[in-house]
Amino acid sequence: MGRERLSARAFVEVDKSVMREGGSATKRGEQRHKEGKGLDPLVDPKGYGVTRRSLSWLEPQDDHFVLLRGTAMLVEDRLDTTGSMGGNVDIAFKSLPRSFKLMATGDNPVLGRYDLQMITA
């Protein structure tokens, strides 16, 4: 789980990084696989008993905690990423901003009161 809140700005920064590294959303993962390292521990479900946890962000203030971002809400997209599916991971990555906008932004967002945590599996 990262420390940055999901936002259009955060996505643009990651997208720029992906483009600088060759334009594939899976390039770092492919490199880890070639090196025999497996998935990054932050995204590997094995680390949490094959469950991706969504944790609400509580900030300490004086003698109590404050929920700053709303209750955590996991939104999971599943797709076939086997070799026969070509660039599906890149397609899914590019669709994330649209999905986020539909759920978390606008005049009356469906999940606007939640801390939206998206994962593509």
JSON list of C-alpha atoms in Angstrom, two decimals:
[
{"chain": "A", "resi": 1, "resn": "MET", "atom": "CA", "xyz": [0.00, 0.00, 0.00]},
{"chain": "A", "resi": 2, "resn": "GLY", "atom": "CA", "xyz": [1.46, 3.32, -1.01]},
{"chain": "A", "resi": 3, "resn": "ARG", "atom": "CA", "xyz": [1.45, 6.58, 0.89]},
{"chain": "A", "resi": 4, "resn": "GLU", "atom": "CA", "xyz": [0.11, 8.68, -2.01]},
{"chain": "A", "resi": 5, "resn": "ARG", "atom": "CA", "xyz": [-3.62, 9.17, -2.47]},
{"chain": "A", "resi": 6, "resn": "LEU", "atom": "CA", "xyz": [-4.93, 8.09, -5.86]},
{"chain": "A", "resi": 7, "resn": "SER", "atom": "CA", "xyz": [-5.44, 11.14, -8.06]},
{"chain": "A", "resi": 8, "resn": "ALA", "atom": "CA", "xyz": [-5.19, 12.22, -11.68]},
{"chain": "A", "resi": 9, "resn": "ARG", "atom": "CA", "xyz": [-1.90, 13.96, -10.85]},
{"chain": "A", "resi": 10, "resn": "ALA", "atom": "CA", "xyz": [-0.46, 10.80, -9.26]},
{"chain": "A", "resi": 11, "resn": "PHE", "atom": "CA", "xyz": [-1.49, 8.77, -12.31]},
{"chain": "A", "resi": 12, "resn": "VAL", "atom": "CA", "xyz": [0.15, 11.25, -14.71]},
{"chain": "A", "resi": 13, "resn": "GLU", "atom": "CA", "xyz": [3.42, 10.99, -12.75]},
{"chain": "A", "resi": 14, "resn": "VAL", "atom": "CA", "xyz": [3.39, 7.18, -12.93]},
{"chain": "A", "resi": 15, "resn": "ASP", "atom": "CA", "xyz": [2.45, 7.31, -16.63]},
{"chain": "A", "resi": 16, "resn": "LYS", "atom": "CA", "xyz": [5.41, 9.63, -17.34]},
{"chain": "A", "resi": 17, "resn": "SER", "atom": "CA", "xyz": [7.70, 7.19, -15.51]},
{"chain": "A", "resi": 18, "resn": "VAL", "atom": "CA", "xyz": [6.34, 4.28, -17.55]},
{"chain": "A", "resi": 19, "resn": "MET", "atom": "CA", "xyz": [6.94, 6.18, -20.80]},
{"chain": "A", "resi": 20, "resn": "ARG", "atom": "CA", "xyz": [10.52, 7.05, -19.77]},
{"chain": "A", "resi": 21, "resn": "GLU", "atom": "CA", "xyz": [11.17, 3.35, -19.09]},
{"chain": "A", "resi": 22, "resn": "GLY", "atom": "CA", "xyz": [9.98, 2.14, -22.47]},
{"chain": "A", "resi": 23, "resn": "GLY", "atom": "CA", "xyz": [6.21, 2.51, -22.43]},
{"chain": "A", "resi": 24, "resn": "SER", "atom": "CA", "xyz": [5.18, -0.81, -20.86]},
{"chain": "A", "resi": 25, "resn": "ALA", "atom": "CA", "xyz": [3.23, -0.84, -17.61]},
{"chain": "A", "resi": 26, "resn": "THR", "atom": "CA", "xyz": [4.72, -4.28, -16.87]},
{"chain": "A", "resi": 27, "resn": "LYS", "atom": "CA", "xyz": [8.38, -3.55, -17.60]},
{"chain": "A", "resi": 28, "resn": "ARG", "atom": "CA", "xyz": [9.52, -3.45, -13.96]},
{"chain": "A", "resi": 29, "resn": "GLY", "atom": "CA", "xyz": [7.58, -6.61, -13.14]},
{"chain": "A", "resi": 30, "resn": "GLU", "atom": "CA", "xyz": [9.05, -8.39, -16.16]},
{"chain": "A", "resi": 31, "resn": "GLN", "atom": "CA", "xyz": [12.54, -7.37, -15.05]},
{"chain": "A", "resi": 32, "resn": "ARG", "atom": "CA", "xyz": [11.92, -8.67, -11.51]},
{"chain": "A", "resi": 33, "resn": "HIS", "atom": "CA", "xyz": [10.71, -11.96, -13.02]},
{"chain": "A", "resi": 34, "resn": "LYS", "atom": "CA", "xyz": [13.87, -12.28, -15.16]},
{"chain": "A", "resi": 35, "resn": "GLU", "atom": "CA", "xyz": [15.96, -11.71, -12.03]},
{"chain": "A", "resi": 36, "resn": "GLY", "atom": "CA", "xyz": [14.02, -14.42, -10.15]},
{"chain": "A", "resi": 37, "resn": "LYS", "atom": "CA", "xyz": [12.64, -11.94, -7.60]},
{"chain": "A", "resi": 38, "resn": "GLY", "atom": "CA", "xyz": [8.90, -12.47, -8.18]},
{"chain": "A", "resi": 39, "resn": "LEU", "atom": "CA", "xyz": [6.32, -9.79, -7.53]},
{"chain": "A", "resi": 40, "resn": "ASP", "atom": "CA", "xyz": [7.09, -6.69, -5.51]},
{"chain": "A", "resi": 41, "resn": "PRO", "atom": "CA", "xyz": [6.00, -7.39, -1.90]},
{"chain": "A", "resi": 42, "resn": "LEU", "atom": "CA", "xyz": [3.69, -4.35, -1.95]},
{"chain": "A", "resi": 43, "resn": "VAL", "atom": "CA", "xyz": [1.52, -5.90, -4.69]},
{"chain": "A", "resi": 44, "resn": "ASP", "atom": "CA", "xyz": [2.03, -9.61, -4.07]},
{"chain": "A", "resi": 45, "resn": "PRO", "atom": "CA", "xyz": [-1.16, -11.05, -2.53]},
{"chain": "A", "resi": 46, "resn": "LYS", "atom": "CA", "xyz": [0.84, -13.90, -0.94]},
{"chain": "A", "resi": 47, "resn": "GLY", "atom": "CA", "xyz": [2.05, -11.42, 1.65]},
{"chain": "A", "resi": 48, "resn": "TYR", "atom": "CA", "xyz": [-1.50, -11.05, 2.99]},
{"chain": "A", "resi": 49, "resn": "GLY", "atom": "CA", "xyz": [-2.79, -14.62, 2.75]},
{"chain": "A", "resi": 50, "resn": "VAL", "atom": "CA", "xyz": [-3.91, -14.10, -0.87]},
{"chain": "A", "resi": 51, "resn": "THR", "atom": "CA", "xyz": [-6.07, -11.14, 0.13]},
{"chain": "A", "resi": 52, "resn": "ARG", "atom": "CA", "xyz": [-5.47, -7.55, -0.96]},
{"chain": "A", "resi": 53, "resn": "ARG", "atom": "CA", "xyz": [-6.27, -5.51, 2.13]},
{"chain": "A", "resi": 54, "resn": "SER", "atom": "CA", "xyz": [-7.74, -2.02, 2.07]},
{"chain": "A", "resi": 55, "resn": "LEU", "atom": "CA", "xyz": [-6.85, -0.09, 5.17]},
{"chain": "A", "resi": 56, "resn": "SER", "atom": "CA", "xyz": [-8.36, 3.22, 6.18]},
{"chain": "A", "resi": 57, "resn": "TRP", "atom": "CA", "xyz": [-5.80, 5.99, 6.65]},
{"chain": "A", "resi": 58, "resn": "LEU", "atom": "CA", "xyz": [-5.78, 7.09, 10.29]},
{"chain": "A", "resi": 59, "resn": "GLU", "atom": "CA", "xyz": [-3.60, 10.02, 11.30]},
{"chain": "A", "resi": 60, "resn": "PRO", "atom": "CA", "xyz": [-2.57, 10.50, 14.94]},
{"chain": "A", "resi": 61, "resn": "GLN", "atom": "CA", "xyz": [-3.65, 13.83, 16.45]},
{"chain": "A", "resi": 62, "resn": "ASP", "atom": "CA", "xyz": [-2.96, 14.46, 20.13]},
{"chain": "A", "resi": 63, "resn": "ASP", "atom": "CA", "xyz": [-4.47, 11.50, 22.03]},
{"chain": "A", "resi": 64, "resn": "HIS", "atom": "CA", "xyz": [-6.68, 10.11, 19.21]},
{"chain": "A", "resi": 65, "resn": "PHE", "atom": "CA", "xyz": [-6.74, 9.24, 15.50]},
{"chain": "A", "resi": 66, "resn": "VAL", "atom": "CA", "xyz": [-8.57, 11.05, 12.69]},
{"chain": "A", "resi": 67, "resn": "LEU", "atom": "CA", "xyz": [-9.88, 9.42, 9.51]},
{"chain": "A", "resi": 68, "resn": "LEU", "atom": "CA", "xyz": [-8.67, 11.94, 6.91]},
{"chain": "A", "resi": 69, "resn": "ARG", "atom": "CA", "xyz": [-9.60, 10.31, 3.61]},
{"chain": "A", "resi": 70, "resn": "GLY", "atom": "CA", "xyz": [-12.85, 8.48, 4.24]},
{"chain": "A", "resi": 71, "resn": "THR", "atom": "CA", "xyz": [-13.32, 4.75, 4.72]},
{"chain": "A", "resi": 72, "resn": "ALA", "atom": "CA", "xyz": [-11.08, 2.66, 2.47]},
{"chain": "A", "resi": 73, "resn": "MET", "atom": "CA", "xyz": [-12.92, 1.14, -0.49]},
{"chain": "A", "resi": 74, "resn": "LEU", "atom": "CA", "xyz": [-11.17, -1.43, -2.67]},
{"chain": "A", "resi": 75, "resn": "VAL", "atom": "CA", "xyz": [-12.16, -1.53, -6.34]},
{"chain": "A", "resi": 76, "resn": "GLU", "atom": "CA", "xyz": [-10.66, -4.50, -8.15]},
{"chain": "A", "resi": 77, "resn": "ASP", "atom": "CA", "xyz": [-10.56, -5.06, -11.91]},
{"chain": "A", "resi": 78, "resn": "ARG", "atom": "CA", "xyz": [-9.61, -8.54, -13.10]},
{"chain": "A", "resi": 79, "resn": "LEU", "atom": "CA", "xyz": [-8.36, -9.32, -16.58]},
{"chain": "A", "resi": 80, "resn": "ASP", "atom": "CA", "xyz": [-6.50, -11.98, -18.47]},
{"chain": "A", "resi": 81, "resn": "THR", "atom": "CA", "xyz": [-2.84, -10.97, -18.71]},
{"chain": "A", "resi": 82, "resn": "THR", "atom": "CA", "xyz": [-1.41, -14.14, -20.20]},
{"chain": "A", "resi": 83, "resn": "GLY", "atom": "CA", "xyz": [0.93, -13.81, -23.15]},
{"chain": "A", "resi": 84, "resn": "SER", "atom": "CA", "xyz": [-1.86, -14.50, -25.63]},
{"chain": "A", "resi": 85, "resn": "MET", "atom": "CA", "xyz": [-3.67, -11.35, -24.54]},
{"chain": "A", "resi": 86, "resn": "GLY", "atom": "CA", "xyz": [-0.98, -9.01, -25.83]},
{"chain": "A", "resi": 87, "resn": "GLY", "atom": "CA", "xyz": [-1.02, -5.53, -24.32]},
{"chain": "A", "resi": 88, "resn": "ASN", "atom": "CA", "xyz": [-4.03, -5.92, -22.00]},
{"chain": "A", "resi": 89, "resn": "VAL", "atom": "CA", "xyz": [-2.07, -4.69, -18.98]},
{"chain": "A", "resi": 90, "resn": "ASP", "atom": "CA", "xyz": [-1.17, -1.49, -20.83]},
{"chain": "A", "resi": 91, "resn": "ILE", "atom": "CA", "xyz": [-4.80, -1.06, -21.95]},
{"chain": "A", "resi": 92, "resn": "ALA", "atom": "CA", "xyz": [-6.01, -1.53, -18.37]},
{"chain": "A", "resi": 93, "resn": "PHE", "atom": "CA", "xyz": [-3.39, 0.94, -17.10]},
{"chain": "A", "resi": 94, "resn": "LYS", "atom": "CA", "xyz": [-4.53, 3.58, -19.60]},
{"chain": "A", "resi": 95, "resn": "SER", "atom": "CA", "xyz": [-8.19, 3.09, -18.59]},
{"chain": "A", "resi": 96, "resn": "LEU", "atom": "CA", "xyz": [-7.53, 3.78, -14.88]},
{"chain": "A", "resi": 97, "resn": "PRO", "atom": "CA", "xyz": [-8.06, 7.57, -15.06]},
{"chain": "A", "resi": 98, "resn": "ARG", "atom": "CA", "xyz": [-11.48, 7.10, -16.69]},
{"chain": "A", "resi": 99, "resn": "SER", "atom": "CA", "xyz": [-12.50, 4.52, -14.10]},
{"chain": "A", "resi": 100, "resn": "PHE", "atom": "CA", "xyz": [-11.31, 6.79, -11.29]},
{"chain": "A", "resi": 101, "resn": "LYS", "atom": "CA", "xyz": [-13.24, 9.77, -12.69]},
{"chain": "A", "resi": 102, "resn": "LEU", "atom": "CA", "xyz": [-16.44, 7.74, -12.95]},
{"chain": "A", "resi": 103, "resn": "MET", "atom": "CA", "xyz": [-16.21, 6.59, -9.34]},
{"chain": "A", "resi": 104, "resn": "ALA", "atom": "CA", "xyz": [-14.51, 9.35, -7.38]},
{"chain": "A", "resi": 105, "resn": "THR", "atom": "CA", "xyz": [-14.85, 12.77, -9.04]},
{"chain": "A", "resi": 106, "resn": "GLY", "atom": "CA", "xyz": [-17.51, 15.07, -10.47]},
{"chain": "A", "resi": 107, "resn": "ASP", "atom": "CA", "xyz": [-20.64, 16.66, -8.98]},
{"chain": "A", "resi": 108, "resn": "ASN", "atom": "CA", "xyz": [-22.01, 13.49, -7.35]},
{"chain": "A", "resi": 109, "resn": "PRO", "atom": "CA", "xyz": [-19.37, 10.72, -7.50]},
{"chain": "A", "resi": 110, "resn": "VAL", "atom": "CA", "xyz": [-20.54, 7.18, -6.77]},
{"chain": "A", "resi": 111, "resn": "LEU", "atom": "CA", "xyz": [-17.70, 6.48, -4.33]},
{"chain": "A", "resi": 112, "resn": "GLY", "atom": "CA", "xyz": [-16.74, 10.09, -3.55]},
{"chain": "A", "resi": 113, "resn": "ARG", "atom": "CA", "xyz": [-16.95, 9.77, 0.23]},
{"chain": "A", "resi": 114, "resn": "TYR", "atom": "CA", "xyz": [-14.52, 6.85, 0.29]},
{"chain": "A", "resi": 115, "resn": "ASP", "atom": "CA", "xyz": [-10.73, 6.56, 0.04]},
{"chain": "A", "resi": 116, "resn": "LEU", "atom": "CA", "xyz": [-10.80, 4.77, -3.31]},
{"chain": "A", "resi": 117, "resn": "GLN", "atom": "CA", "xyz": [-8.08, 2.10, -3.59]},
{"chain": "A", "resi": 118, "resn": "MET", "atom": "CA", "xyz": [-7.88, 0.56, -7.05]},
{"chain": "A", "resi": 119, "resn": "ILE", "atom": "CA", "xyz": [-6.14, -2.67, -7.99]},
{"chain": "A", "resi": 120, "resn": "THR", "atom": "CA", "xyz": [-5.92, -4.44, -11.31]},
{"chain": "A", "resi": 121, "resn": "ALA", "atom": "CA", "xyz": [-5.47, -8.18, -10.98]}
]
